[in-house]
Short mmCIF file of C-alpha atoms in Angstrom, two decimals:
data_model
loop_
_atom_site.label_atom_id
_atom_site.label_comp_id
_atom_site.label_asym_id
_atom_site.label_seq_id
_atom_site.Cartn_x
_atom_site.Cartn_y
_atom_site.Cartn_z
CA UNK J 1 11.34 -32.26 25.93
CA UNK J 2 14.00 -30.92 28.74
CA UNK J 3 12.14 -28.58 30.88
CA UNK J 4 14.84 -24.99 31.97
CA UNK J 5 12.49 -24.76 35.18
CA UNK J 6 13.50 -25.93 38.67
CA UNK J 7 11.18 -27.83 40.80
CA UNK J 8 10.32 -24.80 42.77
CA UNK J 9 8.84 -23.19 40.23
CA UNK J 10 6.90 -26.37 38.75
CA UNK J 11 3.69 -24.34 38.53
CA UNK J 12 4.92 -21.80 36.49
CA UNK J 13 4.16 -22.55 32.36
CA UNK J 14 6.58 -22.98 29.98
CA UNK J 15 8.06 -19.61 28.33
CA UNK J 16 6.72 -18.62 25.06
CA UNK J 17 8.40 -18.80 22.19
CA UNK J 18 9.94 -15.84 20.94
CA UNK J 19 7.80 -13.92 18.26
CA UNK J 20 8.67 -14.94 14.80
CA UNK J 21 11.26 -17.70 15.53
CA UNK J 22 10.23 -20.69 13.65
CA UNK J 23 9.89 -23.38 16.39
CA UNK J 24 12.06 -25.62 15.60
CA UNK J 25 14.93 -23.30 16.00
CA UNK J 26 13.57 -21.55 19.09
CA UNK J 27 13.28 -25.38 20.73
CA UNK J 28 17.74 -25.56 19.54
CA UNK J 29 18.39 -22.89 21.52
CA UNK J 30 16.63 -23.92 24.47
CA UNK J 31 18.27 -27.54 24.50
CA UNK J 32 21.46 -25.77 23.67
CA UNK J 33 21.06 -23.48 26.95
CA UNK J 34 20.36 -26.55 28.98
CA UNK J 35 23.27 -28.06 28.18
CA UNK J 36 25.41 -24.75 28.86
CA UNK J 37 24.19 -24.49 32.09
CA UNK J 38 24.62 -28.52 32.90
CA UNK J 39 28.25 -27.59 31.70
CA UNK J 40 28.97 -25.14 33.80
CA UNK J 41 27.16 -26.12 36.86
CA UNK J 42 28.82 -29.54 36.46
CA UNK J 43 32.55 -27.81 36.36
CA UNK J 44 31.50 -26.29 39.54
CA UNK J 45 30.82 -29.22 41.22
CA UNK J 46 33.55 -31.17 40.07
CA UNK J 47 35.91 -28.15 41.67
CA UNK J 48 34.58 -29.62 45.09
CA UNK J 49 35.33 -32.90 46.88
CA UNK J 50 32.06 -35.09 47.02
CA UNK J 51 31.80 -35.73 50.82
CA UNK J 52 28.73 -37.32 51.20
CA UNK J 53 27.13 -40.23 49.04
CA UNK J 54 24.52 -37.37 48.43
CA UNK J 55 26.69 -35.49 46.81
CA UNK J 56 28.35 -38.01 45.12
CA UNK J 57 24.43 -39.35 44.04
CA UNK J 58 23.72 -35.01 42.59
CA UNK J 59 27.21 -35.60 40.66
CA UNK J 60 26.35 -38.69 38.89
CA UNK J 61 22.90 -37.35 37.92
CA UNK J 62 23.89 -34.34 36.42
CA UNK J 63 26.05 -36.70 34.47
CA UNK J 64 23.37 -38.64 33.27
CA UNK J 65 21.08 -35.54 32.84
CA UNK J 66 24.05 -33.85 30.62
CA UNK J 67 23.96 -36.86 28.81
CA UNK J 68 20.28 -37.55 27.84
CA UNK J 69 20.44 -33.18 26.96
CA UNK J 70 23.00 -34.22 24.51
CA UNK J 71 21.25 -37.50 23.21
CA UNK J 72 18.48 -35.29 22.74
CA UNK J 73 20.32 -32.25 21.20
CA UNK J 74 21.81 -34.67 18.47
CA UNK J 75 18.23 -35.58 17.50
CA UNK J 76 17.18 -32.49 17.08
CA UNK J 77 19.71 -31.58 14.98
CA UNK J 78 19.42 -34.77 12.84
CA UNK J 79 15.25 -34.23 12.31
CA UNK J 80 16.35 -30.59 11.62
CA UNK J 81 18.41 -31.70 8.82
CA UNK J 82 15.46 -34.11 7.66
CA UNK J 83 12.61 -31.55 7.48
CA UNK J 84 15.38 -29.05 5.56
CA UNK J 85 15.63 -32.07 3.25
CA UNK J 86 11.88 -33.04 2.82
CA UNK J 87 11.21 -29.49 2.29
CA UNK J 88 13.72 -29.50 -0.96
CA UNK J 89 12.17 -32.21 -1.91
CA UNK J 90 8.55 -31.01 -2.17
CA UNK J 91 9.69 -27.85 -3.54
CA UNK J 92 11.36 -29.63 -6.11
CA UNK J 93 8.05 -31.28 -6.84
CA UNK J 94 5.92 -28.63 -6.31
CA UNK J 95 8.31 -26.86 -9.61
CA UNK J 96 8.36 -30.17 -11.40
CA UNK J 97 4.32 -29.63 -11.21
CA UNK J 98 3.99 -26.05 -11.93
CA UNK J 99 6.53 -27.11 -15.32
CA UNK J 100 4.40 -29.99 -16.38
CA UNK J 101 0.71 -27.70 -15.88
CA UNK J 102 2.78 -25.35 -17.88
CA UNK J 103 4.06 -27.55 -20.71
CA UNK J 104 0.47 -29.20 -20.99
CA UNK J 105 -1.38 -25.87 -21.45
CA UNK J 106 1.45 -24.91 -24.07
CA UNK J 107 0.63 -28.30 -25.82
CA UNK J 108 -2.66 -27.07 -26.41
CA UNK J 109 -1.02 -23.98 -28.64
CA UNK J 110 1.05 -26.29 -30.51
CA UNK J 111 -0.88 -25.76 -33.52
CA UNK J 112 -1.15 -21.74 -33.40
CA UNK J 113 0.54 -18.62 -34.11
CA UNK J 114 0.93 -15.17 -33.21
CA UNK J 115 0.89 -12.48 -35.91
CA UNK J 116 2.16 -9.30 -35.39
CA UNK J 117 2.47 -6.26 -36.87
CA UNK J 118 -0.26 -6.30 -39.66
CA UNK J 119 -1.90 -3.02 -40.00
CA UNK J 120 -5.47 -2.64 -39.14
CA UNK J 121 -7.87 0.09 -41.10
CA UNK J 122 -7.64 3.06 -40.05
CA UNK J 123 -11.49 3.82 -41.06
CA UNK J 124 -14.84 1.15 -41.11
CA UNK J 125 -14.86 -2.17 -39.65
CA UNK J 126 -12.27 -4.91 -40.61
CA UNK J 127 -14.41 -7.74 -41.93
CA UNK J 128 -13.55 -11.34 -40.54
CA UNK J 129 -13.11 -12.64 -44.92
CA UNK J 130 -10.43 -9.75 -45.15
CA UNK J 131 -8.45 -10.39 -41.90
CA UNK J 132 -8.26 -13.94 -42.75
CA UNK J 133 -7.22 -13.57 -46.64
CA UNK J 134 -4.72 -10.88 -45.30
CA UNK J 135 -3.71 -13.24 -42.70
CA UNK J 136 -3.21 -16.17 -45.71
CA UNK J 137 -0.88 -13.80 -47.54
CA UNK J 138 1.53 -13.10 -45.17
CA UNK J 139 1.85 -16.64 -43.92
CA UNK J 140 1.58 -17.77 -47.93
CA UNK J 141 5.61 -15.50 -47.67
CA UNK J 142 6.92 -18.47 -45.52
CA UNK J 143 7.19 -20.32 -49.09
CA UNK J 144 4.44 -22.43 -47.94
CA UNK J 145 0.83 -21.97 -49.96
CA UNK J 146 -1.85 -21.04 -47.41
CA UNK J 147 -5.17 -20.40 -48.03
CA UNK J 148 -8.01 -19.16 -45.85
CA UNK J 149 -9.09 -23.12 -46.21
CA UNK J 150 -6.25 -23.84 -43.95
CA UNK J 151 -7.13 -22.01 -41.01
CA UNK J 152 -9.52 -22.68 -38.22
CA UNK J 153 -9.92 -19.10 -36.41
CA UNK J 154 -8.50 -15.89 -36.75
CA UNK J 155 -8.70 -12.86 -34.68
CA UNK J 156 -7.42 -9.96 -33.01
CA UNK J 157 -6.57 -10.03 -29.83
CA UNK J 158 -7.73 -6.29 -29.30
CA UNK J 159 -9.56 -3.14 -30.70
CA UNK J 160 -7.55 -0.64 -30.73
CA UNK J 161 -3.88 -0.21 -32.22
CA UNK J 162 -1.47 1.18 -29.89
CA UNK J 163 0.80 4.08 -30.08
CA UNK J 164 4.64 3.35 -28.91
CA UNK J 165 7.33 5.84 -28.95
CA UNK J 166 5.54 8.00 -31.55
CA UNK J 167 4.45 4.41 -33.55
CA UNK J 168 1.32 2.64 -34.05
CA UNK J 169 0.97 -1.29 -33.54
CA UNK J 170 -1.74 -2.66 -34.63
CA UNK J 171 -3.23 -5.20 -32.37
CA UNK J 172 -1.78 -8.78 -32.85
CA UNK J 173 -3.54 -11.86 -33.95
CA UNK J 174 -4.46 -15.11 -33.01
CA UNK J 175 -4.47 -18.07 -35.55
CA UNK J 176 -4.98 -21.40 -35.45
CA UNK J 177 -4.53 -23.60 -38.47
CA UNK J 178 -5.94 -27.24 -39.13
CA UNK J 179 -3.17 -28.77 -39.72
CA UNK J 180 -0.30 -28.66 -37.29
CA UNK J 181 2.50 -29.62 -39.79
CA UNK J 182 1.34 -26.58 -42.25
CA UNK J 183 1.92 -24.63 -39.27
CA UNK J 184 5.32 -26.07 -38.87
CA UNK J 185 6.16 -25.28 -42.45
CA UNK J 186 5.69 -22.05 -42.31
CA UNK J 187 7.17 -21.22 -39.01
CA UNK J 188 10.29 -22.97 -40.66
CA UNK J 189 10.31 -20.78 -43.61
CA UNK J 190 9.31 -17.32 -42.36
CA UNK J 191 12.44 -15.13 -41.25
CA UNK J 192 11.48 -12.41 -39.10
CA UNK J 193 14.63 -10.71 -40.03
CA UNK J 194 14.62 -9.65 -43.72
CA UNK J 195 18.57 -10.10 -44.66
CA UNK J 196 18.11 -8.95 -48.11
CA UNK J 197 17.62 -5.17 -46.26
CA UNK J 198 19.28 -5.80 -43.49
CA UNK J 199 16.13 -5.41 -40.91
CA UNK J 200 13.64 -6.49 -39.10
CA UNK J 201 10.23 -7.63 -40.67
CA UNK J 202 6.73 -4.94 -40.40
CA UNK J 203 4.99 -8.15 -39.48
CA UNK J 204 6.22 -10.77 -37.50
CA UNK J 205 5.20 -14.41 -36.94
CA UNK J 206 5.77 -16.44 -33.39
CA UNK J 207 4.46 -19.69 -31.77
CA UNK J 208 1.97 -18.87 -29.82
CA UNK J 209 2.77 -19.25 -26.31
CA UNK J 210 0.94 -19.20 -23.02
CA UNK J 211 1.21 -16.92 -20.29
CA UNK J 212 3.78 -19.15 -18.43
CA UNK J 213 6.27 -19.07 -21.35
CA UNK J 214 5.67 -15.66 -22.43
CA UNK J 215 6.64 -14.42 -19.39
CA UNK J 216 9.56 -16.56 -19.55
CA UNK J 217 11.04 -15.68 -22.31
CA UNK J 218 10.94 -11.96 -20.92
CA UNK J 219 12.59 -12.66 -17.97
CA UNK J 220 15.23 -14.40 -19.86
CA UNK J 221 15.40 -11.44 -22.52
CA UNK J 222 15.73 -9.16 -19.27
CA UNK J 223 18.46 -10.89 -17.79
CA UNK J 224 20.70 -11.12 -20.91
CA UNK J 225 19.56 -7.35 -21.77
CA UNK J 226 20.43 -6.35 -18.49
CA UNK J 227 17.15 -5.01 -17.58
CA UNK J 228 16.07 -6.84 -14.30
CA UNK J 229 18.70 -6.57 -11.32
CA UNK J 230 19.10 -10.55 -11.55
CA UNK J 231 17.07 -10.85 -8.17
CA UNK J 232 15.14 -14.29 -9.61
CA UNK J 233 18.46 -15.70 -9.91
CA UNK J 234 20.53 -16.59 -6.86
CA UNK J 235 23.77 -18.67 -8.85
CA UNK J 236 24.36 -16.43 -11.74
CA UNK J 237 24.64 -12.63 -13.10
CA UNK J 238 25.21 -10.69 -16.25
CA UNK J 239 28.87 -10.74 -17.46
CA UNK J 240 28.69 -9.17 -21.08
CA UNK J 241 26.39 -12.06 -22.27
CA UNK J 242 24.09 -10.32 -25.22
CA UNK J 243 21.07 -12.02 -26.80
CA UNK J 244 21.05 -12.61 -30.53
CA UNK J 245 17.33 -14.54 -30.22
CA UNK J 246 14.90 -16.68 -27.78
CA UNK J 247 12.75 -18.73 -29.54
CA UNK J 248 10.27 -21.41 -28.61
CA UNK J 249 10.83 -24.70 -30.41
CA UNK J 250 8.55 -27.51 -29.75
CA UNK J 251 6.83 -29.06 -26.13
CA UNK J 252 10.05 -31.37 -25.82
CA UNK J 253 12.74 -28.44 -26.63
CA UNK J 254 11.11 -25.95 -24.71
CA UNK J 255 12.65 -22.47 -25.79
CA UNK J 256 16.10 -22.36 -27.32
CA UNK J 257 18.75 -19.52 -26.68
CA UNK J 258 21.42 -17.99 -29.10
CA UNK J 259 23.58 -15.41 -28.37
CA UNK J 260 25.60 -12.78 -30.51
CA UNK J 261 28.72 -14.46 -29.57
CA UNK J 262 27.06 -17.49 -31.42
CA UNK J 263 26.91 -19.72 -28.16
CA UNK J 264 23.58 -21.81 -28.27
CA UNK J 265 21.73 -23.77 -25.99
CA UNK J 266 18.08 -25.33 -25.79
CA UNK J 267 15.52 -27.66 -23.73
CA UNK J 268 14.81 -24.53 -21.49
CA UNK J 269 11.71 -24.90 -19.12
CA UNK J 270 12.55 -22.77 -16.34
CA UNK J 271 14.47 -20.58 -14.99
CA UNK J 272 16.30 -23.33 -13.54
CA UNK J 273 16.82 -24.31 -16.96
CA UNK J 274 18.13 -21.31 -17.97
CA UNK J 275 20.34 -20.48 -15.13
CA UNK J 276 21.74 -24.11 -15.08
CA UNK J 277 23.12 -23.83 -18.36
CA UNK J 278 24.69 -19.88 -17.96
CA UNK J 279 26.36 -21.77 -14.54
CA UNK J 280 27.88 -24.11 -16.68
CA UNK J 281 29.38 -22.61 -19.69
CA UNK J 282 30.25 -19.49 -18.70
CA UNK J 283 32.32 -19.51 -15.07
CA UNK J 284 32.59 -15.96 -14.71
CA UNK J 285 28.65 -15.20 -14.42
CA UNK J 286 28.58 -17.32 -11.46
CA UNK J 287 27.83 -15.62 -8.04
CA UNK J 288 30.05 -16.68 -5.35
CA UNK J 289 27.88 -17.90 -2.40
#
């Protein structure tokens, strides 16, 4: 490390670094300083004749010191540029991690649904033998026969219904069935959307999904609702894009995104995902950096 002291203050300790400058940069600025003054104190001695082999001997090693300063300088730089590049790399596999913990919990889901929407008794105690044959009839509407038989556990996920802008939802329920391709089946057949009256279903049924997608398929409702001020993504914004549905698909698919201008797109993870494929097909949401 090139020392900024002179030898008659060789005692003296280094100077600190400045408060909240990461050292690496601090220790740039320093070597860059070095070799300012080198520059200029070697222009002033070139201005004047070496006389004396003395002289001649401070001359050369000033040289050589603004030399070794640069040598050193170029290093820096270069392991700068390293660390900046390991860095990216372990935050790359830090998220590659985070995806796969994800994805594995989710897999554990893969043979459950969410329920929501079915109304709860307004008076006396809901008995486990009713939820469950209610539960069997609305899933039975996906075309596909269910029967309490076919179902491992069913519950609510709370006590008490909720009251929304003046309406009451009932809590939602968990259910897990035995058999993961039944579940499948009637995913496949039930519409959420009831076209033959033009609206959305009282009850609703949904994959059931894990904290780490649930609150990624908000964020990517919020951003094409134009409810969050885009501050998760740093490459793309909100130029008229509308969502016609987000809906998870399986653990390889991940979620899959159609909008009301019929564009459609899948195998979203993250909100890399997500943001990689808005970059792409749609130039004028990208945010010029």
């Amino acid at each position: 490390m090139v020392s900024t002291r002179s030898s008659s203050n060789a005692s003296e300790p280094a100077p600190a670094p400045t408060v909240g400058t990461p050292s690496s940069t601090n220790v740039t600025q320093r070597i860059g300083s070095v070799t300012s003054m080198l520059d200029r104190l070697g222009q002033t001695l070139d201005a004047l004749p070496a006389v004396t082999e003395f002289e001649k001997g401070i001359k050369d090693y000033l040289g050589y010191l603004h030399c070794q300063v640069t040598e050193i300088k170029l290093e820096q730089a270069k392991l700068r540029e390293e660390m900046l590049v390991r860095n990216h790399q372990v935050r790359n596999s830090v998220a590659d991690l985070e995806v796969n913990v994800a994805k594995n919990e989710q897999y554990t889901r893969r043979d459950t649904v969410t329920v929501v929407g079915l109304p709860k008794p307004e008076e006396g105690a809901e008995s486990q033998g009713d939820l469950c044959s209610k539960v069997a009839e609305v899933l039975s509407a996906s075309g596909e026969t269910v029967t309490v038989q076919d179902l491992s556990a069913v519950h609510r996920n709370a006590n008490q219904s909720r009251v929304i802008r003046g309406k009451t939802i009932p809590p939602s329920i968990t259910v897990r069935f035995l058999r993961i391709n039944k579940k499948d089946n009637v995913l496949r057949g039930y519409k959420n959307y009831d076209s033959a009256n033009n609206r959305p279903r009282d009850v609703k049924i949904y994959q059931s999904l894990s904290p780490y997608y649930s609150d990624l398929r908000k964020t990517i409702y919020d951003f094409l609702n134009c409810k969050s001020d885009n501050q998760l993504f740093d490459k793309i914004k909100n130029v008229d894009l509308k969502p016609k549905w987000v809906t998870y698909q399986s653990p390889t698919s991940g979620f899959a995104v159609k909008l009301a201008t019929g564009e459609y797109f899948n195998g979203i993870h993250s909100l890399d995902d997500f943001s990689k494929h808005i970059y792409n097909k749609f130039p004028a949401c990208r945010v010029d950096v």
